[in-house]
Each structure stands twice: as C-alpha cells, then as structure tokens.
Short mmCIF file of N, CA, C and O in Angstrom, two decimals:
data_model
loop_
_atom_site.label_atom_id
_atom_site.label_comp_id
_atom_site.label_asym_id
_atom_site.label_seq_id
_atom_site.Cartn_x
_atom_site.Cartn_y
_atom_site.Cartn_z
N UNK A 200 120.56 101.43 126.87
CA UNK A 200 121.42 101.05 127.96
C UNK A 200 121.63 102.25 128.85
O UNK A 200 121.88 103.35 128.35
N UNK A 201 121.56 102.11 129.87
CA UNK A 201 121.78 103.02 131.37
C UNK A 201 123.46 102.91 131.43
O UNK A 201 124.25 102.05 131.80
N UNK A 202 123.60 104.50 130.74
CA UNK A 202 125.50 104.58 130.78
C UNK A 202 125.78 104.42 132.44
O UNK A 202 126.79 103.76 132.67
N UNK A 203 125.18 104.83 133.46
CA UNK A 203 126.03 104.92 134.33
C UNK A 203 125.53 104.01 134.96
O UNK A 203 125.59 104.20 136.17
N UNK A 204 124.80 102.64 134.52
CA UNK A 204 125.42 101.56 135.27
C UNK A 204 125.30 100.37 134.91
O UNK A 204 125.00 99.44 135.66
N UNK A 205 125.62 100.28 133.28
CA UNK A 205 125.91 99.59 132.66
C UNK A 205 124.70 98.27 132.19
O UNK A 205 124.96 97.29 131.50
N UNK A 206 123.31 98.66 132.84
CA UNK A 206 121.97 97.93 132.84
C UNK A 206 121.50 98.83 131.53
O UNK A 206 121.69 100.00 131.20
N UNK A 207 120.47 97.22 130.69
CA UNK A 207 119.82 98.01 129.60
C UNK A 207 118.61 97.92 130.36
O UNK A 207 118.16 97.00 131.03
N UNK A 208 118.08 99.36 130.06
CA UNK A 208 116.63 99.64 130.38
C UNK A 208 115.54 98.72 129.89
O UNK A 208 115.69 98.15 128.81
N UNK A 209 114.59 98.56 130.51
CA UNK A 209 113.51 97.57 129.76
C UNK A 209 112.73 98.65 129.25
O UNK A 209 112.66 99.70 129.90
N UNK A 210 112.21 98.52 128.29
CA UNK A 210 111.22 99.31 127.20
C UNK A 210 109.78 99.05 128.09
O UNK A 210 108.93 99.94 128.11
N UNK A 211 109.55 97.67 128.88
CA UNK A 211 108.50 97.61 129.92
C UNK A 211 108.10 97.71 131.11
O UNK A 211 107.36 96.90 131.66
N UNK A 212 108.80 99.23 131.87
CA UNK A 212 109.05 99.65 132.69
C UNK A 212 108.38 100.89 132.98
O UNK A 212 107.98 101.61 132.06
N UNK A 213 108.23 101.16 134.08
CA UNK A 213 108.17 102.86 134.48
C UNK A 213 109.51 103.73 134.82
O UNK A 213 110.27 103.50 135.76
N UNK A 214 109.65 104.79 133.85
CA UNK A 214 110.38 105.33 134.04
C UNK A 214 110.70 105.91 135.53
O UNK A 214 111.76 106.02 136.15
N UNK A 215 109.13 106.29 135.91
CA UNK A 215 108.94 107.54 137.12
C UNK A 215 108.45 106.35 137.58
O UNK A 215 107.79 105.65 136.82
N UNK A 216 108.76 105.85 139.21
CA UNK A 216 108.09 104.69 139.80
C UNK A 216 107.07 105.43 141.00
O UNK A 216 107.29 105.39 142.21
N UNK A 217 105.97 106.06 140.38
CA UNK A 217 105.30 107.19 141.05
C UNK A 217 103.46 106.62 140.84
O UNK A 217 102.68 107.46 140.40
N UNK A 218 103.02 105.43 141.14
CA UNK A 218 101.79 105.10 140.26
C UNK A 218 100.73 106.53 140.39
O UNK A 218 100.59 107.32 141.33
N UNK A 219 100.13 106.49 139.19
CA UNK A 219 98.80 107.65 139.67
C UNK A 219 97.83 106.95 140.15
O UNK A 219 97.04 106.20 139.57
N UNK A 220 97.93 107.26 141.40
CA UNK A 220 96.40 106.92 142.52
C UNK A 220 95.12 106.91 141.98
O UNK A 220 94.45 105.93 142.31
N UNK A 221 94.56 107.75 141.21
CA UNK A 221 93.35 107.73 140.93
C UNK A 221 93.20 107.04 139.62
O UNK A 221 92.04 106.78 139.32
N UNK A 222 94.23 106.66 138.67
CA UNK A 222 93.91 105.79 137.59
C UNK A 222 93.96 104.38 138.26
O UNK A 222 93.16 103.46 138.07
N UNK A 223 95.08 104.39 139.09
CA UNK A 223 95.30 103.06 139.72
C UNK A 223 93.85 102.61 140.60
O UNK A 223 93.71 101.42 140.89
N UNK A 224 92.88 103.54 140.97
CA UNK A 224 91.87 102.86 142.05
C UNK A 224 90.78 102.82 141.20
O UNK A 224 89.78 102.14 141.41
N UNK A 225 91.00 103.71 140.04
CA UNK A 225 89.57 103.29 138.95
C UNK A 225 89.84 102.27 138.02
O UNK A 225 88.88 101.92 137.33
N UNK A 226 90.44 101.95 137.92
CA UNK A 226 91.48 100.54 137.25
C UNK A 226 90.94 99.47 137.92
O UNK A 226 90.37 98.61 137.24
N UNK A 227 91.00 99.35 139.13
CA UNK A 227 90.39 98.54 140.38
C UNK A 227 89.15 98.22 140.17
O UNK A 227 88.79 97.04 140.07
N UNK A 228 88.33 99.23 140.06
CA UNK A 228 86.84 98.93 140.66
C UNK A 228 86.25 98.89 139.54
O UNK A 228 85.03 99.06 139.52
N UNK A 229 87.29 98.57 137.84
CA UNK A 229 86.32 98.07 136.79
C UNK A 229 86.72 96.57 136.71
O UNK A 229 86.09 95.72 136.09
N UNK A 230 88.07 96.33 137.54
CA UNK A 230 89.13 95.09 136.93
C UNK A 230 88.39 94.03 137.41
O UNK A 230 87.85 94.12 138.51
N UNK A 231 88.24 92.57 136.39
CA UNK A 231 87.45 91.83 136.84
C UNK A 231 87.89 90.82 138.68
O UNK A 231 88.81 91.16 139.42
N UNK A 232 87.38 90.20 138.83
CA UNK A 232 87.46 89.78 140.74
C UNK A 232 88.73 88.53 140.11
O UNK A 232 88.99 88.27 138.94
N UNK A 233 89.10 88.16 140.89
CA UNK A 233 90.16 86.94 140.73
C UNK A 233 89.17 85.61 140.62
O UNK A 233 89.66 84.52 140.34
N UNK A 234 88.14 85.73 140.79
CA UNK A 234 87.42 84.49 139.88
C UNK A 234 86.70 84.36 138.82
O UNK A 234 86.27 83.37 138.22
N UNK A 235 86.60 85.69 138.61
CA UNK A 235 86.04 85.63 136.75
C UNK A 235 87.43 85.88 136.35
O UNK A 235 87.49 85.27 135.28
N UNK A 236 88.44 86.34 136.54
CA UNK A 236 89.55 85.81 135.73
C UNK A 236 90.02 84.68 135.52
O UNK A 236 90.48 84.22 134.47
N UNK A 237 89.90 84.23 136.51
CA UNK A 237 89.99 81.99 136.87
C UNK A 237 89.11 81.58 135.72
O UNK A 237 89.46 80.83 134.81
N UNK A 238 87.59 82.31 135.90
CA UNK A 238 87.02 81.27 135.09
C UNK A 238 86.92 82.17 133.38
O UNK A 238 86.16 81.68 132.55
N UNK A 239 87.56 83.18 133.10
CA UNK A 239 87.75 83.60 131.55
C UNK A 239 88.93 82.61 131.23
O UNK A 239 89.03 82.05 130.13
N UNK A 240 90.12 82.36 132.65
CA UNK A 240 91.40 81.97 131.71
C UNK A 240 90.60 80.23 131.86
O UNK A 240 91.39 79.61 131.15
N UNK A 241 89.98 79.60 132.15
CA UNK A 241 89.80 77.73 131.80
C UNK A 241 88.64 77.79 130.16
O UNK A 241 88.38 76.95 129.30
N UNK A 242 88.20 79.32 130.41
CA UNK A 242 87.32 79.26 128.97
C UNK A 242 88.09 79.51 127.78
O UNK A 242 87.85 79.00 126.68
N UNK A 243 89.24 80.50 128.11
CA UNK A 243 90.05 80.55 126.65
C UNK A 243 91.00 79.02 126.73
O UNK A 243 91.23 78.41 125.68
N UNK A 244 91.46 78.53 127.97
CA UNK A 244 91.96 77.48 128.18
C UNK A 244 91.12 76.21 127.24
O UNK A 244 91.86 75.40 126.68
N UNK A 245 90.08 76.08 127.13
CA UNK A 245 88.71 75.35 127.06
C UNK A 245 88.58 76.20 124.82
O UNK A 245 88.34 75.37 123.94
N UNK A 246 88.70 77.05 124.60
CA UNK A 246 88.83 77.76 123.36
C UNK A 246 89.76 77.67 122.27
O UNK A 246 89.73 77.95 121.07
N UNK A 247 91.07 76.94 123.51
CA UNK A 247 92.81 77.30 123.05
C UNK A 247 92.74 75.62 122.21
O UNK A 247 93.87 75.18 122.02
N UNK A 248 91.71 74.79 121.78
CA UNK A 248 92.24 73.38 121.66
C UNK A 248 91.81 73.67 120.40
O UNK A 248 90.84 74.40 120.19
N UNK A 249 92.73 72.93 119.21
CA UNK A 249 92.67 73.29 117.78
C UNK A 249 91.22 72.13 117.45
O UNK A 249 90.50 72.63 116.59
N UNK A 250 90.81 71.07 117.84
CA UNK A 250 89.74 70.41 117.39
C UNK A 250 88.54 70.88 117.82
O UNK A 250 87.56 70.67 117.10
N UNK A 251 88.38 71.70 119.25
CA UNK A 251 87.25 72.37 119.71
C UNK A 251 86.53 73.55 119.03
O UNK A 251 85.33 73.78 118.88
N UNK A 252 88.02 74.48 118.55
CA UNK A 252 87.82 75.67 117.62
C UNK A 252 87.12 75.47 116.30
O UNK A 252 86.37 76.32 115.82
N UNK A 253 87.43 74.22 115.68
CA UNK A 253 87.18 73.91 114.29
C UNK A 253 85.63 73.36 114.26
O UNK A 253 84.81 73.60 113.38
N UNK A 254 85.40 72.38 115.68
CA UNK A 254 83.81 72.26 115.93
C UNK A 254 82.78 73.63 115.77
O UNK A 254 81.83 73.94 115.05
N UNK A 255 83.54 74.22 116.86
CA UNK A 255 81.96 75.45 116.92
C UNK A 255 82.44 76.34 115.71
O UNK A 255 81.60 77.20 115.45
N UNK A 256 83.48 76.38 114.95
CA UNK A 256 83.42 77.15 114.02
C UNK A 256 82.42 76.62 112.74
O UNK A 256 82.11 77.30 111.76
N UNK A 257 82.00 75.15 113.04
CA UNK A 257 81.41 74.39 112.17
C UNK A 257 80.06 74.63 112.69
O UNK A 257 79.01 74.71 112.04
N UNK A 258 80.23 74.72 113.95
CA UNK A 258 78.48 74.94 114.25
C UNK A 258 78.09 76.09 114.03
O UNK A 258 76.93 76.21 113.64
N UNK A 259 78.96 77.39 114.24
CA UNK A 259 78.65 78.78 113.71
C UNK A 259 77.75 78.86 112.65
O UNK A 259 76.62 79.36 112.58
N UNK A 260 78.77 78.02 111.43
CA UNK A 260 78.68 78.15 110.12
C UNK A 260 77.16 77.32 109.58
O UNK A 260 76.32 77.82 108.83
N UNK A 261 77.12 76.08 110.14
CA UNK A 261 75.64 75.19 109.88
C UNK A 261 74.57 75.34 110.96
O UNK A 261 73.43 74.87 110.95
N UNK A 262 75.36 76.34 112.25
CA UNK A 262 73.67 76.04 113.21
C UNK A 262 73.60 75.11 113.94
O UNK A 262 73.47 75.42 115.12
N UNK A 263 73.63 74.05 113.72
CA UNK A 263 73.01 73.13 114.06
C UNK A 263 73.47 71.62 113.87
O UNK A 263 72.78 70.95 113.11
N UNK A 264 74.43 71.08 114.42
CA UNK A 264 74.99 69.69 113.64
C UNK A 264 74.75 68.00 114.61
O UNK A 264 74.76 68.17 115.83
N UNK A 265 74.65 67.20 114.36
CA UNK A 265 74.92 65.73 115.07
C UNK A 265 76.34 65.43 115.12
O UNK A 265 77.14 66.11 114.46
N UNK A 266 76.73 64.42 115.88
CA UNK A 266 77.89 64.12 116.18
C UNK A 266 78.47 63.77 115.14
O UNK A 266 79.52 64.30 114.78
N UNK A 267 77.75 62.62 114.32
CA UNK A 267 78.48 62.28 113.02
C UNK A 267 78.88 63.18 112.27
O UNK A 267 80.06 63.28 111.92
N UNK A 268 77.48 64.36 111.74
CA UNK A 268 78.15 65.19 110.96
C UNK A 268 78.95 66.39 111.34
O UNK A 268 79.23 67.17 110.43
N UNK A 269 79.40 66.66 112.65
CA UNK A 269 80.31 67.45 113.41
C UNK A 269 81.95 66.27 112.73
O UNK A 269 82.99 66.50 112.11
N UNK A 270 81.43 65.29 113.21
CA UNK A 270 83.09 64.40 113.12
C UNK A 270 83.34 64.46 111.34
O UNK A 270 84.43 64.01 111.00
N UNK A 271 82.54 64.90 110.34
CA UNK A 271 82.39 64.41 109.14
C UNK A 271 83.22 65.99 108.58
O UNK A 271 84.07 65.87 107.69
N UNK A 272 83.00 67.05 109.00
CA UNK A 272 82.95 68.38 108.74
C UNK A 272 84.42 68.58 109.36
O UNK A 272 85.16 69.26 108.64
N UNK A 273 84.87 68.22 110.32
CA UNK A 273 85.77 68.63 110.99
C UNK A 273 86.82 67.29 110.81
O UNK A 273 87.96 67.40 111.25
N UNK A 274 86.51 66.35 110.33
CA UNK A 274 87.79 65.34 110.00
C UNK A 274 88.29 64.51 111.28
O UNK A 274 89.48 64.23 111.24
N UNK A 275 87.65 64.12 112.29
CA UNK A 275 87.72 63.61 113.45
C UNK A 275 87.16 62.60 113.71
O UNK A 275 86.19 62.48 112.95
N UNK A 276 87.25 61.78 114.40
CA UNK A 276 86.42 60.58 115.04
C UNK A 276 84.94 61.05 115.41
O UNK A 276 84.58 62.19 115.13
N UNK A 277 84.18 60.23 115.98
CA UNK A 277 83.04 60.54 116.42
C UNK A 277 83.28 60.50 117.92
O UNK A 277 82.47 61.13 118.59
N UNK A 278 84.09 59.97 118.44
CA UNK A 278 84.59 60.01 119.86
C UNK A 278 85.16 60.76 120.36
O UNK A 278 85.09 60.91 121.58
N UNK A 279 86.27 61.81 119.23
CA UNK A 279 87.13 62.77 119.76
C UNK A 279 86.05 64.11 119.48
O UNK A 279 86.36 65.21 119.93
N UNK A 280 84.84 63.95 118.76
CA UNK A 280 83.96 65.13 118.86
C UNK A 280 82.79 64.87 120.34
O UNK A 280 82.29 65.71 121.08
N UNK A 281 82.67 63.40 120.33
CA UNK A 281 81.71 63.26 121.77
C UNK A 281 82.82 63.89 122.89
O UNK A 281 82.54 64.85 123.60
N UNK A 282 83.65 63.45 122.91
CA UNK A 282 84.56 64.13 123.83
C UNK A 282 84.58 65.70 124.48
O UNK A 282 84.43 66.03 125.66
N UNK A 283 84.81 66.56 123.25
CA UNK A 283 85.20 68.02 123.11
C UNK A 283 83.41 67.96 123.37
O UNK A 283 83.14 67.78 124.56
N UNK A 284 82.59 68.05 122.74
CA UNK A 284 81.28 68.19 122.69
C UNK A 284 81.03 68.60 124.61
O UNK A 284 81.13 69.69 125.16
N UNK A 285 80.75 67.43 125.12
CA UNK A 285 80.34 67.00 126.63
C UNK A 285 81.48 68.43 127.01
O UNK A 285 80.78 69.33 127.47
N UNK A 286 83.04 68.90 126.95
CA UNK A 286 83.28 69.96 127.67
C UNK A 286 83.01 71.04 127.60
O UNK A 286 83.18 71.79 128.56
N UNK A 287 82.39 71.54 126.18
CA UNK A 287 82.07 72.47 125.47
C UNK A 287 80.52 72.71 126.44
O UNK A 287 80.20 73.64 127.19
N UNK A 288 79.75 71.38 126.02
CA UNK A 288 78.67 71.71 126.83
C UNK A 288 78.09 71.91 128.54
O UNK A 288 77.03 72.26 129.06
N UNK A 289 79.67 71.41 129.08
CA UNK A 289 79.61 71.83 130.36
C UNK A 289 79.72 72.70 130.71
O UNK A 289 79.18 73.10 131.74
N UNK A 290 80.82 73.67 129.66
CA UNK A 290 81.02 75.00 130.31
C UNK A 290 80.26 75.86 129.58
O UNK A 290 80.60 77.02 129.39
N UNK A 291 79.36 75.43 129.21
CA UNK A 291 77.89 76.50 128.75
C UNK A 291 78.06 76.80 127.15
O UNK A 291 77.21 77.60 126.76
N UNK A 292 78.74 76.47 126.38
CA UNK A 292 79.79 76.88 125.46
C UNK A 292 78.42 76.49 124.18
O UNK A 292 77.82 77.34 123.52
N UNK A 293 78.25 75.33 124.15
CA UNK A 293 77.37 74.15 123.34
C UNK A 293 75.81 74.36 124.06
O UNK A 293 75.68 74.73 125.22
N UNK A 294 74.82 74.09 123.27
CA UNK A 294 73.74 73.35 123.51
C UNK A 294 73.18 72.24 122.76
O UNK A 294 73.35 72.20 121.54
N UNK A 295 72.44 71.23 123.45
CA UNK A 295 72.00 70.39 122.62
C UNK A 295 70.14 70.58 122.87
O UNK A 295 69.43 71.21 123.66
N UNK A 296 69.90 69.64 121.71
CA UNK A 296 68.10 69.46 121.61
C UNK A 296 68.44 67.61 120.89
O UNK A 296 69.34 67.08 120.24
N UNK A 297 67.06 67.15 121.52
CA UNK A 297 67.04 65.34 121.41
C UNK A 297 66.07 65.67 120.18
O UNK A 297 65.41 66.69 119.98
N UNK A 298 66.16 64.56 119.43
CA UNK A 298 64.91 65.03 118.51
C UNK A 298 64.92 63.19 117.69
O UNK A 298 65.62 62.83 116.75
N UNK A 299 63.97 62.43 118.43
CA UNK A 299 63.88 60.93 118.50
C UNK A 299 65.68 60.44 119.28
O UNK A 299 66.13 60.63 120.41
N UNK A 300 66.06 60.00 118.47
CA UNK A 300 67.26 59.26 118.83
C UNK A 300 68.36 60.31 118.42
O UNK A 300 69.55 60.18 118.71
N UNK A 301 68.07 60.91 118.02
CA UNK A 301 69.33 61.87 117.47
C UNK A 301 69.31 63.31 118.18
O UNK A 301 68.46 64.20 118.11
N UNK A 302 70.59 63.25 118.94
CA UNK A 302 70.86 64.79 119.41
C UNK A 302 71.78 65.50 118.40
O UNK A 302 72.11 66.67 118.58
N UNK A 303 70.47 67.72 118.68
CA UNK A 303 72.15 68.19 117.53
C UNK A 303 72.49 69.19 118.69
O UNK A 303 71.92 69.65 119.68
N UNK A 304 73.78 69.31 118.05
CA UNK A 304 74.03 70.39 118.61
C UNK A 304 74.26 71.66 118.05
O UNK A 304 74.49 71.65 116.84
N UNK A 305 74.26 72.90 118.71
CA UNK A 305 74.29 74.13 118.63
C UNK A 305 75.12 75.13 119.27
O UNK A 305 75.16 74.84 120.46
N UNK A 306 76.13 76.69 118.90
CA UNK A 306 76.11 77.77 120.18
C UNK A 306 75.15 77.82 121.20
O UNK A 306 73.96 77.59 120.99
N UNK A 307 75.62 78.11 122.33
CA UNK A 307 74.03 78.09 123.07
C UNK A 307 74.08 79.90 123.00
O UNK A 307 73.10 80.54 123.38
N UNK A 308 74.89 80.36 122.65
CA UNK A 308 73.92 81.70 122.95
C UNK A 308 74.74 82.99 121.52
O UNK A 308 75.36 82.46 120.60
N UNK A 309 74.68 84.01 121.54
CA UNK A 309 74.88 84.89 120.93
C UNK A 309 76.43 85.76 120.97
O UNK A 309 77.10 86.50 120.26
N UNK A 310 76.47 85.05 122.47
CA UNK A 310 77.57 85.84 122.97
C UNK A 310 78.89 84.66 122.43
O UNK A 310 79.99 85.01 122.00
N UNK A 311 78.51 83.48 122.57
CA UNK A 311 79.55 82.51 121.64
C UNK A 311 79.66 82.67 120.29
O UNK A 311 80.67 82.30 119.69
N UNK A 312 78.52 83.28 119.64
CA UNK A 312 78.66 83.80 118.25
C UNK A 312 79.39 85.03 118.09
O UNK A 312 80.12 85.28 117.14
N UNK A 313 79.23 85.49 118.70
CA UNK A 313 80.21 87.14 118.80
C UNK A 313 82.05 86.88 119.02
O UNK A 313 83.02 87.26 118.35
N UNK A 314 81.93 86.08 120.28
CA UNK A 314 83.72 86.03 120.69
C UNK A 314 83.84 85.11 119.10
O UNK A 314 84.67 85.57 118.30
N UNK A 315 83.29 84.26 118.81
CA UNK A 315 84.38 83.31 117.26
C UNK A 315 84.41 84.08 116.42
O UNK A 315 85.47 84.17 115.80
N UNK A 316 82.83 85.29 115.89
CA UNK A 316 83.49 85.73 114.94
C UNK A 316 84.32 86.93 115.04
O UNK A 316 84.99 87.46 114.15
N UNK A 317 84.16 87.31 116.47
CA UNK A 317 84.89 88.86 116.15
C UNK A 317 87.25 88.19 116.34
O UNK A 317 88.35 88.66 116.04
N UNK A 318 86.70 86.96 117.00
CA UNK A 318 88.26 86.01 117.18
C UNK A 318 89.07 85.99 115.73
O UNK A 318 90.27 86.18 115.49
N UNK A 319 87.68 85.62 114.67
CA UNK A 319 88.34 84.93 113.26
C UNK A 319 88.56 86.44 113.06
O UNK A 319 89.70 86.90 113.01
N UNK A 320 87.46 87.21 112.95
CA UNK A 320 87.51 88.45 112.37
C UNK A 320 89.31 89.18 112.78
O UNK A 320 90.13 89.64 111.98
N UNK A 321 89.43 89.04 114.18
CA UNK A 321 91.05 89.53 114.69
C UNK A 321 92.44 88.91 113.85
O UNK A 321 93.35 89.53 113.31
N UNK A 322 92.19 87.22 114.00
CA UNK A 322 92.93 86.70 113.59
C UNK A 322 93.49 87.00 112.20
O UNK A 322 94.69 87.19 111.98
N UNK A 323 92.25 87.03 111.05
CA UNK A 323 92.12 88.07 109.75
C UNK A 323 93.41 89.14 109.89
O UNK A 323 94.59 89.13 109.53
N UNK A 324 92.53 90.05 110.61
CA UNK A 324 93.21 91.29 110.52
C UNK A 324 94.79 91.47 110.58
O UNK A 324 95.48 92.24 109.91
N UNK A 325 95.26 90.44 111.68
CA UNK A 325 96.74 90.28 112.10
C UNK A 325 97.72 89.99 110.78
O UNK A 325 98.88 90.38 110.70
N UNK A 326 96.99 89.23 109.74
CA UNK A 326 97.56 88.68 108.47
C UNK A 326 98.76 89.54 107.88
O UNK A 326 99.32 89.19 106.84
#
C-alpha cells in the first residue's frame, strides 16, 4: 500500500513509467502482426474444445483413425466427431486420405504433433 495516498500498488505495474526505447522497438519488429495473432487466438480458440483435444490426441496416439473409430476411442457420436473433424480440417489442423469408401484421418503435419505433445508435456509439468 502507497502510505501517502492510501492506493495499494499493483505488483503489475511499472514502478519508473520510463519505457526503454530500444527493448520496446526490438519487441516490435519480432512481435507477431495483428493477424497472425487473430489467426493463433481462433486456433487455440479451435484447440480450447474438450472433444477436439481428445480427437487429435487420439490421432497422435494411433496415426491414423475413421470416423467410427475416432467416435469409438473418444466416447462420442459419430456426428459430434464428423462435426469437430470438418473444423479441424479446415483450419489445416486434420488431414484426410479416401481409401474405397472409407476416409481416415490424420495430423496433417509435424508441427500439430509438436504443439499436443509439448501442450500434454506442459500440462504434466504444472501437476
């Protein structure tokens, strides 16, 4: 608390309201643009749904799954996985391959394998 004027200080403040210029302009020219932040926050937005997480954590784990056995693994309908599936795969998240009548699906890339496990790996750690 600030004795002489009766305000408690915030612990998330600057003491000295003096920014340093040169951290502040190299700060800048690494910080991402206001539309890859738009589109990181609809992907963790798109990440943040507890039935979506439990899918690709299932596809992590098998590779490779069909809808049925996505809905079978994860305890869901086959509709509430066609669902999540189609947004997953819009936002690049999912891939699929046809193979006769049956599509599976998959991560589409390496870099979706990295954010879940290094996510679970965090989540772990927090314990």
């Amino acid at each position: 608390m600030n004795s002489s004027s009766g305000v408690v200080d915030s612990l998330d403040s600057c003491v000295v309201q003096e920014p340093d210029a040169e951290r502040v302009a190299a700060t800048r020219d690494r910080l991402v643009t206001p539309d890859e932040a738009t589109r990181l926050a609809d992907l963790f937005r798109l990440l943040g749904d507890a039935t979506r997480a439990r899918l690709l954590y299932a596809l992590l784990e098998a590779g490779e799954l069909c809808v049925c056995d996505l809905a079978d693994a994860v305890e869901v309908t086959d509709t509430a996985v066609s669902h999540a599936l189609r947004l997953l795969r819009t936002a690049g998240i999912v891939a699929s391959r046809r193979a006769g009548r049956m599509i599976y699906y998959r991560l589409a890339d390496a870099h979706v394998r990295m954010l879940l496990d290094l996510s679970r790996e965090h989540m772990r750690e927090e314990r």
